[in-house]
Short mmCIF file of C-alpha atoms in Angstrom, two decimals:
data_model
loop_
_atom_site.label_atom_id
_atom_site.label_comp_id
_atom_site.label_asym_id
_atom_site.label_seq_id
_atom_site.Cartn_x
_atom_site.Cartn_y
_atom_site.Cartn_z
CA MET V 10 133.40 162.54 113.39
CA LEU V 11 134.80 162.09 109.93
CA LEU V 12 135.82 165.74 109.65
CA TRP V 13 138.49 165.26 112.31
CA VAL V 14 139.78 162.16 110.56
CA VAL V 15 140.39 164.32 107.49
CA VAL V 16 141.91 167.12 109.57
CA TRP V 17 144.29 164.71 111.28
CA ARG V 18 145.51 163.27 107.98
CA GLU V 19 145.88 166.71 106.43
CA PHE V 20 147.91 167.89 109.42
CA LYS V 21 150.29 164.99 109.11
CA GLU V 22 150.72 165.58 105.39
CA THR V 23 151.12 169.34 105.74
CA LEU V 24 153.75 169.03 108.45
CA ARG V 25 155.76 166.57 106.33
CA ASP V 26 155.42 168.70 103.23
CA LYS V 27 158.39 170.84 102.27
CA SER V 28 156.07 173.59 101.02
CA LEU V 29 155.26 174.58 104.61
CA LEU V 30 158.94 175.18 105.21
CA SER V 31 159.31 177.24 102.04
CA SER V 32 156.22 179.31 102.94
CA VAL V 33 157.62 180.02 106.39
CA PHE V 34 160.97 180.91 104.87
CA SER V 35 159.31 183.35 102.42
CA VAL V 36 157.43 185.02 105.27
CA LEU V 37 160.59 185.33 107.36
CA ALA V 38 162.47 186.80 104.40
CA PHE V 39 159.67 189.29 103.82
CA LEU V 40 159.57 190.26 107.48
CA GLY V 41 163.31 190.75 107.59
CA MET V 42 163.10 192.99 104.56
CA LEU V 43 160.14 194.86 106.07
CA SER V 44 161.92 195.45 109.38
CA THR V 45 164.96 196.95 107.71
CA THR V 46 163.00 199.16 105.28
CA THR V 47 160.56 200.52 107.87
CA VAL V 48 162.97 200.86 110.78
CA LYS V 49 162.99 204.65 110.57
CA LEU V 50 159.22 205.01 110.10
CA SER V 51 156.92 205.52 113.02
CA VAL V 52 154.63 202.52 112.67
CA SER V 53 152.01 201.73 115.28
CA ALA V 54 151.45 198.23 116.64
CA GLU V 55 147.81 198.44 115.48
CA SER V 56 148.88 199.10 111.90
CA ILE V 57 151.26 196.14 111.89
CA VAL V 58 148.59 193.86 113.31
CA PHE V 59 145.76 195.18 111.16
CA TYR V 60 147.56 194.79 107.84
CA MET V 61 150.32 192.29 108.35
CA ALA V 62 148.65 189.48 110.30
CA PRO V 63 145.92 188.62 107.75
CA CYS V 64 148.25 189.25 104.80
CA LEU V 65 150.94 186.90 106.10
CA GLY V 66 148.34 184.26 106.95
CA ILE V 67 146.86 184.44 103.47
CA ILE V 68 150.32 184.22 101.87
CA VAL V 69 151.16 181.05 103.82
CA GLY V 70 147.65 179.70 103.21
CA PHE V 71 148.03 180.37 99.48
CA GLY V 72 151.33 178.50 99.50
CA LEU V 73 149.74 175.51 101.22
CA SER V 74 146.45 175.51 99.33
CA PHE V 75 148.06 173.82 96.34
CA ARG V 76 147.20 170.67 98.30
CA PHE V 77 143.65 171.04 96.97
CA VAL V 78 145.05 171.04 93.44
CA ARG V 79 147.46 168.17 94.03
CA GLU V 80 144.74 165.96 95.47
CA LYS V 81 142.64 166.69 92.41
CA GLN V 82 145.48 166.33 89.91
CA GLU V 83 146.59 162.99 91.36
CA GLY V 84 143.02 161.72 91.33
CA ALA V 85 142.93 161.03 95.09
CA VAL V 86 139.82 163.18 95.36
CA GLU V 87 137.95 160.70 93.13
CA THR V 88 138.67 157.82 95.50
CA LEU V 89 137.82 159.97 98.53
CA LEU V 90 134.46 160.89 97.00
CA CYS V 91 133.62 157.17 96.72
CA THR V 92 134.00 156.73 100.50
CA PRO V 93 131.45 157.73 103.14
CA LEU V 94 133.12 161.17 103.27
CA THR V 95 131.15 164.08 101.87
CA LEU V 96 132.63 166.82 99.75
CA ARG V 97 131.85 169.31 102.50
CA GLU V 98 133.85 167.29 105.04
CA LEU V 99 136.77 167.01 102.64
CA TRP V 100 136.77 170.74 101.96
CA LEU V 101 136.29 171.74 105.59
CA GLY V 102 138.96 169.30 106.77
CA LYS V 103 141.44 170.83 104.38
CA VAL V 104 140.47 174.39 105.27
CA VAL V 105 140.90 173.74 109.01
CA SER V 106 144.21 171.93 108.60
CA LEU V 107 145.68 174.59 106.30
CA THR V 108 144.35 177.48 108.35
CA VAL V 109 146.01 176.34 111.58
CA PRO V 110 149.67 176.42 110.39
CA SER V 111 149.03 179.59 108.37
CA TYR V 112 147.53 181.23 111.43
CA ILE V 113 150.36 180.15 113.71
CA VAL V 114 153.00 181.49 111.30
CA SER V 115 151.07 184.73 110.83
CA VAL V 116 150.47 185.43 114.52
CA ALA V 117 153.96 184.37 115.57
CA SER V 118 155.63 186.61 113.00
CA THR V 119 153.33 189.54 113.73
CA LEU V 120 154.01 189.27 117.46
CA ALA V 121 157.73 188.94 116.76
CA LEU V 122 157.66 192.11 114.66
CA ILE V 123 155.77 193.96 117.39
CA SER V 124 158.09 192.85 120.17
CA LEU V 125 161.16 193.70 118.08
CA ARG V 126 159.91 197.27 118.00
CA GLY V 127 159.21 197.21 121.73
CA TYR V 128 155.42 197.60 121.47
CA THR V 129 152.94 196.04 123.85
CA VAL V 130 149.66 194.43 122.88
CA ASN V 131 146.28 195.74 123.98
CA ALA V 132 142.85 194.05 124.21
CA LEU V 133 141.86 195.07 120.70
CA ILE V 134 145.02 193.54 119.24
CA VAL V 135 144.46 190.32 121.19
CA VAL V 136 140.85 190.03 120.03
CA TYR V 137 141.79 190.87 116.45
CA LEU V 138 144.57 188.28 116.40
CA ALA V 139 142.53 185.64 118.19
CA MET V 140 139.18 186.02 116.43
CA VAL V 141 139.38 188.02 113.24
CA VAL V 142 142.66 186.82 111.72
CA PRO V 143 141.85 183.07 111.75
CA VAL V 144 138.46 183.71 110.15
CA VAL V 145 140.01 185.90 107.45
CA ILE V 146 142.61 183.22 106.68
CA ALA V 147 140.03 180.41 106.72
CA SER V 148 137.67 182.29 104.40
CA ALA V 149 140.51 183.02 101.96
CA ILE V 150 141.73 179.41 101.97
CA GLY V 151 138.15 178.14 101.73
CA LEU V 152 137.38 180.33 98.75
CA LEU V 153 140.62 179.34 97.03
CA GLY V 154 139.89 175.66 97.69
CA PHE V 155 136.41 176.00 96.24
CA LEU V 156 137.78 177.67 93.12
CA TYR V 157 140.44 174.96 92.78
CA TYR V 158 137.67 172.34 92.92
CA ILE V 159 135.54 173.89 90.19
CA LEU V 160 138.25 175.08 87.82
CA GLY V 161 140.16 173.11 85.22
CA MET V 162 143.93 172.84 85.55
CA ARG V 163 144.68 175.60 83.03
CA GLN V 164 142.25 177.95 84.77
CA VAL V 165 143.88 177.05 88.10
CA ARG V 166 147.23 178.23 86.75
CA THR V 167 145.67 181.54 85.67
CA LEU V 168 144.01 181.90 89.07
CA ASN V 169 147.35 181.31 90.80
CA TYR V 170 148.98 184.07 88.77
CA ILE V 171 146.13 186.44 89.61
CA VAL V 172 146.27 185.61 93.34
CA PHE V 173 150.05 185.88 93.38
CA PHE V 174 150.11 189.33 91.76
CA THR V 175 147.17 190.53 93.87
CA LEU V 176 149.01 189.50 97.04
CA PHE V 177 152.17 191.15 95.79
CA ALA V 178 150.34 194.42 95.02
CA THR V 179 148.50 194.27 98.36
CA LEU V 180 151.75 193.86 100.25
CA TYR V 181 153.23 196.80 98.39
CA LEU V 182 150.25 198.98 99.32
CA VAL V 183 150.25 197.69 102.89
CA VAL V 184 153.90 198.56 103.41
CA ARG V 185 153.21 202.06 102.10
CA ARG V 186 150.26 202.48 104.43
CA LEU V 187 151.97 201.19 107.58
CA ALA V 188 152.96 204.68 108.63
CA SER V 189 149.42 206.11 108.13
CA PRO V 190 147.14 206.60 111.12
CA THR V 191 145.79 203.28 112.32
CA ILE V 192 142.37 202.06 111.27
CA LEU V 193 142.26 199.13 113.68
CA THR V 194 139.20 199.88 115.76
CA TRP V 195 136.48 197.70 117.25
CA CYS V 196 134.27 198.78 114.39
CA SER V 197 136.75 197.97 111.60
CA ALA V 198 137.56 194.62 113.22
CA SER V 199 133.83 193.78 113.35
CA ILE V 200 133.37 194.73 109.70
CA ILE V 201 136.28 192.53 108.60
CA LEU V 202 135.04 189.67 110.75
CA THR V 203 131.52 189.97 109.31
CA LEU V 204 132.78 190.15 105.73
CA SER V 205 135.00 187.11 106.25
CA LEU V 206 132.17 185.17 107.84
CA VAL V 207 129.90 186.03 104.90
CA ILE V 208 132.54 184.84 102.41
CA PHE V 209 133.05 181.66 104.42
CA GLY V 210 129.30 181.07 104.72
CA VAL V 211 128.70 181.59 101.00
CA THR V 212 131.59 179.24 100.11
CA PHE V 213 130.29 176.66 102.58
CA TYR V 214 126.86 176.85 100.94
CA LEU V 215 128.34 176.57 97.44
CA ILE V 216 130.48 173.56 98.44
CA THR V 217 127.42 171.82 99.86
CA HIS V 218 125.69 172.22 96.50
CA LEU V 219 128.70 171.50 94.29
CA SER V 220 128.28 168.37 92.19
CA LYS V 221 130.99 165.71 92.22
CA GLU V 222 130.76 165.69 88.44
CA ARG V 223 132.14 169.23 88.30
CA ILE V 224 135.25 168.10 90.19
CA VAL V 225 135.72 164.86 88.29
CA THR V 226 135.34 166.45 84.86
CA THR V 227 137.87 169.18 85.62
CA ILE V 228 140.58 166.82 86.82
CA SER V 229 142.58 166.86 83.59
CA MET T 9 117.40 137.19 90.81
CA GLU T 10 118.64 139.89 93.13
CA TRP T 11 120.95 142.22 91.23
CA VAL T 12 123.77 143.90 93.06
CA VAL T 13 124.63 146.19 90.18
CA GLU T 14 121.87 147.34 87.82
CA VAL T 15 122.58 149.44 84.77
CA GLU T 16 119.58 150.08 82.55
CA GLY T 17 119.28 152.30 79.49
CA LEU T 18 122.24 154.32 80.64
CA VAL T 19 122.99 157.38 78.52
CA LYS T 20 125.69 159.93 79.23
CA GLU T 21 126.36 163.13 77.33
CA PHE T 22 129.20 165.61 77.83
CA ASN T 23 128.42 169.01 76.27
CA GLY T 24 125.92 167.42 73.90
CA ARG T 25 128.33 164.66 72.84
CA ARG T 26 126.94 161.23 73.65
CA VAL T 27 129.55 158.89 75.13
CA LEU T 28 127.24 156.15 76.43
CA HIS T 29 124.33 154.86 74.35
CA ASP T 30 121.64 152.89 76.13
CA VAL T 31 124.00 150.71 78.14
CA THR T 32 122.30 147.88 80.01
CA PHE T 33 123.75 145.10 82.13
CA HIS T 34 123.16 143.47 85.49
CA VAL T 35 125.54 141.86 87.94
CA GLY T 36 124.38 139.27 90.46
CA ARG T 37 125.70 138.54 93.93
CA SER T 38 129.22 137.06 94.08
CA GLU T 39 129.66 137.42 90.33
CA VAL T 40 132.87 138.77 88.81
CA PHE T 41 131.67 140.84 85.89
CA GLY T 42 134.18 142.12 83.37
CA LEU T 43 133.67 145.32 81.44
CA LEU T 44 135.89 145.21 78.38
CA GLY T 45 136.53 147.64 75.61
CA PRO T 46 139.18 149.72 73.86
CA ASN T 47 140.32 153.09 75.20
CA GLY T 48 137.51 155.63 75.11
CA ALA T 49 134.81 152.96 74.94
CA GLY T 50 133.06 154.30 78.05
CA LYS T 51 134.17 151.79 80.72
CA THR T 52 135.47 154.37 83.17
CA THR T 53 132.48 156.64 82.54
CA THR T 54 130.14 153.74 83.35
CA ILE T 55 132.04 152.99 86.56
CA ARG T 56 132.11 156.67 87.53
CA ILE T 57 128.34 156.88 87.08
CA LEU T 58 127.85 153.76 89.19
CA LEU T 59 130.08 155.24 91.87
CA GLY T 60 128.06 158.46 91.85
CA LEU T 61 130.95 160.57 90.56
CA LEU T 62 129.03 161.44 87.39
CA GLU T 63 125.31 161.95 86.91
CA PRO T 64 123.61 159.90 84.20
CA THR T 65 121.89 161.88 81.43
CA LEU T 66 119.27 159.14 81.11
CA GLY T 67 118.69 155.70 82.56
CA LYS T 68 119.62 154.21 85.89
CA ALA T 69 122.80 152.95 87.51
CA LEU T 70 122.19 151.38 90.89
CA VAL T 71 124.37 149.56 93.38
CA LEU T 72 122.54 147.40 95.93
CA GLY T 73 119.32 149.03 94.75
CA GLU T 74 120.36 152.64 95.34
CA ARG T 75 122.34 155.49 93.83
CA LEU T 76 125.72 155.53 95.55
CA SER T 77 125.83 159.32 95.52
CA GLU T 78 122.70 159.45 97.66
CA SER T 79 123.75 157.10 100.44
CA ARG T 80 126.74 157.56 102.72
CA GLU T 81 126.03 154.21 104.37
CA LEU T 82 126.03 152.46 101.00
CA ARG T 83 129.36 154.01 100.02
CA GLY T 84 130.74 152.30 103.12
CA ARG T 85 129.84 148.91 101.60
CA VAL T 86 131.75 149.50 98.38
CA GLY T 87 135.48 149.19 97.71
CA VAL T 88 137.16 150.89 94.80
CA VAL T 89 140.41 150.80 92.90
CA LEU T 90 140.29 153.47 90.23
CA GLU T 91 142.85 154.37 87.59
CA SER T 92 144.52 156.70 90.07
CA ASP T 93 145.51 154.99 93.30
CA GLY T 94 143.98 157.52 95.67
CA LEU T 95 146.88 157.27 98.12
CA PHE T 96 148.71 159.99 100.04
CA SER T 97 152.41 160.17 99.25
CA GLN T 98 153.47 161.86 102.50
CA LEU T 99 151.92 159.12 104.62
CA THR T 100 153.23 155.60 105.18
CA ALA T 101 151.37 152.55 103.89
CA TYR T 102 150.05 151.93 107.40
CA GLU T 103 148.94 155.54 107.90
CA ASN T 104 147.15 155.53 104.55
CA LEU T 105 145.19 152.44 105.53
CA GLU T 106 144.57 153.78 109.01
CA PHE T 107 143.01 156.91 107.54
CA TYR T 108 140.72 154.91 105.28
CA ALA T 109 139.90 152.47 108.08
CA ARG T 110 138.66 155.39 110.18
CA VAL T 111 136.70 156.78 107.22
CA TYR T 112 135.05 153.39 106.70
CA GLY T 113 134.04 153.29 110.34
CA LEU T 114 136.47 150.81 111.92
CA LYS T 115 136.28 152.49 115.28
CA SER T 116 138.45 150.54 117.71
CA ALA T 117 142.22 150.88 117.35
CA VAL T 118 142.72 147.16 117.98
CA GLU T 119 140.24 146.22 115.25
CA ARG T 120 141.86 148.69 112.84
CA ASP T 121 145.35 147.43 113.54
CA LYS T 122 144.29 143.79 113.10
CA ARG T 123 142.50 144.46 109.82
CA ILE T 124 145.32 146.64 108.43
CA ARG T 125 147.81 143.90 109.22
CA GLU T 126 145.58 141.32 107.50
CA VAL T 127 145.17 143.26 104.27
CA LEU T 128 148.82 144.30 104.15
CA GLU T 129 149.86 140.66 104.50
CA LEU T 130 147.31 139.71 101.85
CA VAL T 131 148.94 141.99 99.28
CA GLY T 132 152.49 141.29 100.48
CA LEU T 133 153.22 144.76 101.82
CA TYR T 134 153.39 144.21 105.56
CA GLU T 135 157.16 144.59 105.62
CA ALA T 136 156.84 147.96 103.87
CA ARG T 137 154.14 149.28 106.22
CA SER T 138 156.34 152.05 107.64
CA VAL T 139 157.59 153.31 104.30
CA ARG T 140 156.10 156.50 102.89
CA VAL T 141 153.96 155.81 99.85
CA GLY T 142 155.88 158.47 97.92
CA TYR T 143 158.79 155.98 97.80
CA PHE T 144 156.63 153.11 96.52
CA SER T 145 156.88 151.74 92.98
CA ARG T 146 153.81 151.80 90.74
CA GLY T 147 153.15 148.13 91.45
CA MET T 148 153.42 148.60 95.22
CA ARG T 149 151.00 151.52 95.07
CA ARG T 150 148.57 149.37 93.10
CA ARG T 151 148.81 146.60 95.70
CA LEU T 152 148.23 149.09 98.48
CA ALA T 153 145.21 150.50 96.64
CA LEU T 154 143.82 146.99 96.50
CA ALA T 155 144.48 146.54 100.23
CA ARG T 156 142.62 149.80 100.84
CA ALA T 157 139.66 148.59 98.79
CA LEU T 158 139.45 145.40 100.89
CA LEU T 159 140.00 147.06 104.25
CA HIS T 160 136.35 147.32 105.26
CA SER T 161 135.30 143.93 103.81
CA PRO T 162 133.05 145.46 101.13
CA ASP T 163 130.05 143.76 99.54
CA VAL T 164 130.88 145.18 96.12
CA LEU T 165 134.26 145.87 94.57
CA PHE T 166 134.86 148.17 91.62
CA LEU T 167 138.24 147.42 90.12
CA ASP T 168 139.25 149.66 87.24
CA GLU T 169 142.41 148.20 85.70
CA PRO T 170 143.58 146.74 89.04
CA THR T 171 146.65 145.06 87.54
CA LEU T 172 147.95 148.16 85.77
CA GLY T 173 151.68 148.40 86.47
CA LEU T 174 151.84 145.10 88.34
CA ASP T 175 154.43 142.44 87.63
CA VAL T 176 153.40 138.89 86.73
CA GLU T 177 153.39 137.82 90.36
CA GLY T 178 151.26 140.81 91.32
CA GLN T 179 148.79 140.09 88.53
CA ALA T 180 148.42 136.50 89.70
CA LEU T 181 147.88 137.74 93.25
CA VAL T 182 145.06 140.03 92.14
CA ARG T 183 143.44 137.26 90.10
CA ASP T 184 143.57 134.79 93.00
CA LEU T 185 142.30 137.36 95.44
CA VAL T 186 139.35 138.38 93.28
CA THR T 187 138.39 134.78 92.60
CA ARG T 188 138.66 133.88 96.28
CA LEU T 189 136.68 136.91 97.43
CA SER T 190 133.80 136.18 95.10
CA ARG T 191 133.73 132.42 95.80
CA GLU T 192 134.37 132.37 99.53
CA GLU T 193 133.07 135.70 100.74
CA GLY T 194 130.33 136.36 98.19
CA VAL T 195 131.81 139.68 97.09
CA THR T 196 130.46 141.06 93.82
CA VAL T 197 133.16 142.45 91.56
CA LEU T 198 132.95 144.78 88.59
CA TYR T 199 136.26 144.44 86.80
CA THR T 200 137.74 146.34 83.88
CA SER T 201 140.97 145.40 82.21
CA HIS T 202 142.78 145.50 78.90
CA ASN T 203 144.37 142.17 79.68
CA LEU T 204 141.99 139.70 78.08
CA ASN T 205 143.76 136.60 79.38
CA GLU T 206 143.24 137.93 82.86
CA VAL T 207 139.55 138.65 82.22
CA GLU T 208 139.13 135.17 80.78
CA LYS T 209 140.54 133.67 83.97
CA VAL T 210 138.77 135.87 86.49
CA CYS T 211 135.36 136.91 85.15
CA SER T 212 132.25 134.77 85.20
CA ARG T 213 130.50 137.08 82.70
CA ILE T 214 131.65 139.94 80.55
CA ALA T 215 130.24 142.79 78.49
CA LEU T 216 132.10 144.30 75.59
CA LEU T 217 131.71 148.05 75.31
CA VAL T 218 132.67 149.69 72.01
CA GLY T 219 131.99 153.34 71.24
CA GLY T 220 129.73 153.66 74.26
CA ARG T 221 127.55 150.69 73.24
CA ILE T 222 127.45 147.14 74.56
CA VAL T 223 128.08 145.02 71.50
CA ALA T 224 128.22 141.63 73.23
CA SER T 225 127.72 140.17 76.65
CA GLY T 226 127.62 136.77 78.30
CA THR T 227 130.02 134.18 79.65
CA VAL T 228 133.42 133.93 78.01
CA GLU T 229 132.49 130.53 76.51
CA SER T 230 129.16 131.77 75.13
CA LEU T 231 130.81 134.82 73.56
CA VAL T 232 133.53 132.74 71.99
CA SER T 233 131.05 130.25 70.54
CA GLU T 234 128.51 132.89 69.50
CA PHE T 235 130.79 135.40 67.89
CA SER T 236 133.66 133.36 66.51
CA LYS T 237 133.61 131.21 63.41
CA PRO T 238 135.29 127.78 63.63
CA LEU T 239 138.94 127.65 62.70
CA VAL T 240 140.57 124.46 61.35
CA GLU T 241 144.25 123.78 60.89
CA VAL T 242 145.14 121.13 58.31
CA TYR T 243 148.67 119.75 57.80
CA PHE T 244 149.92 118.37 54.47
CA THR T 245 153.05 116.51 53.35
CA SER T 246 154.63 119.48 51.56
CA THR T 247 154.44 123.25 51.29
CA GLY T 248 153.55 122.95 47.61
CA GLU T 249 150.54 120.82 48.41
CA ALA T 250 149.46 123.21 51.14
CA LEU T 251 149.58 126.09 48.63
CA LYS T 252 147.53 124.09 46.14
CA VAL T 253 144.93 123.30 48.81
CA ALA T 254 144.69 126.95 49.84
CA LYS T 255 144.04 127.93 46.25
CA TYR T 256 141.50 125.14 45.81
CA ILE T 257 139.40 125.63 48.91
CA ARG T 258 139.07 129.38 48.51
CA ARG T 259 136.38 128.59 45.94
CA LEU T 260 134.17 126.81 48.48
CA ASN T 261 131.30 129.05 49.54
CA TYR T 262 131.47 128.13 53.26
CA VAL T 263 135.18 128.98 53.54
CA VAL T 264 135.44 132.51 54.90
CA GLU T 265 139.18 132.85 54.78
CA CYS T 266 142.27 130.67 54.57
CA TRP T 267 145.97 131.23 54.82
CA CYS T 268 149.08 129.11 54.33
CA ASP T 269 151.95 128.70 56.78
CA GLY T 270 154.56 126.18 55.61
CA LYS T 271 152.97 122.76 55.36
CA SER T 272 149.78 123.82 57.12
CA VAL T 273 146.67 125.65 55.98
CA THR T 274 144.48 127.48 58.47
CA ILE T 275 140.86 127.71 57.36
CA LEU T 276 138.03 129.82 58.79
CA VAL T 277 134.63 128.30 57.99
CA GLU T 278 131.08 129.58 58.43
CA SER T 279 129.85 127.03 61.00
CA ASN T 280 130.72 123.84 62.87
CA SER T 281 128.79 121.71 60.40
CA ASP T 282 131.14 122.86 57.64
CA ILE T 283 134.18 121.16 59.21
CA PRO T 284 133.30 117.53 58.25
CA LYS T 285 132.26 118.78 54.80
CA LEU T 286 135.63 120.44 54.36
CA ILE T 287 137.61 117.37 55.42
CA ASP T 288 135.50 115.22 53.10
CA VAL T 289 136.15 117.55 50.14
CA LEU T 290 139.91 117.52 50.84
CA ALA T 291 140.00 113.71 51.07
CA ARG T 292 137.94 113.25 47.89
CA SER T 293 140.09 115.69 45.97
CA GLY T 294 143.14 113.50 46.53
CA PHE T 295 145.07 115.77 48.88
CA LYS T 296 147.11 113.88 51.49
CA VAL T 297 145.95 115.21 54.85
CA VAL T 298 148.51 114.40 57.55
CA GLU T 299 146.56 115.91 60.41
CA ALA T 300 143.51 118.11 60.86
CA ARG T 301 142.55 119.79 64.11
CA ARG T 302 140.17 122.40 65.28
CA VAL T 303 141.82 125.51 66.72
CA GLU T 304 140.38 126.73 70.01
CA ARG T 305 139.31 130.36 69.61
CA ARG T 306 140.20 132.70 72.41
CA LEU T 307 138.45 135.71 73.83
CA GLU T 308 141.16 137.94 72.43
CA GLU T 309 140.33 136.97 68.85
CA VAL T 310 136.60 137.46 69.42
CA TYR T 311 137.32 140.78 71.08
CA LEU T 312 139.43 142.02 68.19
CA GLU T 313 136.87 140.83 65.65
CA LEU T 314 134.03 142.60 67.45
CA VAL T 315 135.97 145.80 68.02
CA ARG T 316 136.97 145.97 64.35
CA LYS T 317 133.40 145.27 63.23
CA ASN T 318 131.96 147.98 65.50
#
């Protein structure tokens, strides 16, 4: 299946790209800072998992998603669209290959933070990390990728600023809320999963109906 | 005749601004068709419409009888080299081709490896197969893009400025390759270039696009004879005589233009039949003609004349 051909290539490129390293480094720096500033607070494992896992995944995903822009800027997307590949396969291939490293970094760092504090994981945490977090990350990367495809380069820069400051503000709020009573329940996890699936589904639908002309005419 | 590429009444507008006006041309099997024109003439837009990257506002643009955007199978029979190389900098030359080979449906690893080796040798990059494309020069990238376009043995090739950034040797390689592919393998090629000498050597027919309109089309020879007026160079014994002749013949109604360069006068006349008349007039007027010869007009001159006129 052509999708896996795209995924394989994207994986290779992502792993060789220095931006993955810098994203991981940023996450580690943030976690280090977080551990030292919240060491005296009583923070539950559920709170760390609920807030931090998706946030970290989205931060890494955001760092890697510039690959959508680079492919467009360098014109490679034009050549790819002339091959038997469809736009949907290109988009999905990228989403899968960017979600996997983002997810691994996010889960690994969340688990590291939990174990550093001596917490144990329960079934809800396992399900949340295994099922909800990857979907949240994939829907965020997918939506970003879609926006990168349809926007011109100047608009992409504006979007990046907006996303960057939104993530920054979210992290600030998250850190402040870590000590509040946990809201990770089966119900909240289901709501987040459903919302993420809806976002992913809508983006998937929009990508299927996106014209190549929109991408080509917003290249420069 | 069975047309491989059909463009009829093609119109393209961007935000109400018309960039292609009723463009029509056809390309037959194993033809190398050149699309020429200055920057902004609409060459790339025409190619993008044919490739299904842009939608036409009006008219049709078909490849092998279909719209490329509507057929995945058909896209697998077309090779492209666009202005951007479409290569992945983090991958090696071999990995780039391997990716495209998989995309184009070369399923077995042995078949892929054999074909990749063939095309890399063809463009002289086999030794550099394990080098990441990010370290390649512009010319090497261009060669690799050409190798990629040939990987799946396409029926139709779209080459948009394929020799851009190539050295003389690379340009000759592309020319030979294109000529060989069309003659020996029956590949149809749509070729755009700013290098008119190259087009003259490679293309069997050309169309000149200016301001989104086709202003001339045909074989190179037919265009040169149809659109260029005959040019005659006459040599005299002295510069003074040449100057006198230039002054004298300017009065003749069939002389379009003439200019002096040392002992020679170059004269542009209305038609071929005017050449003997001109020589006769010069001989009868007592000027001592040392030598007179017709200057072969080249595509470049016709091109410049047509572009200026339009």
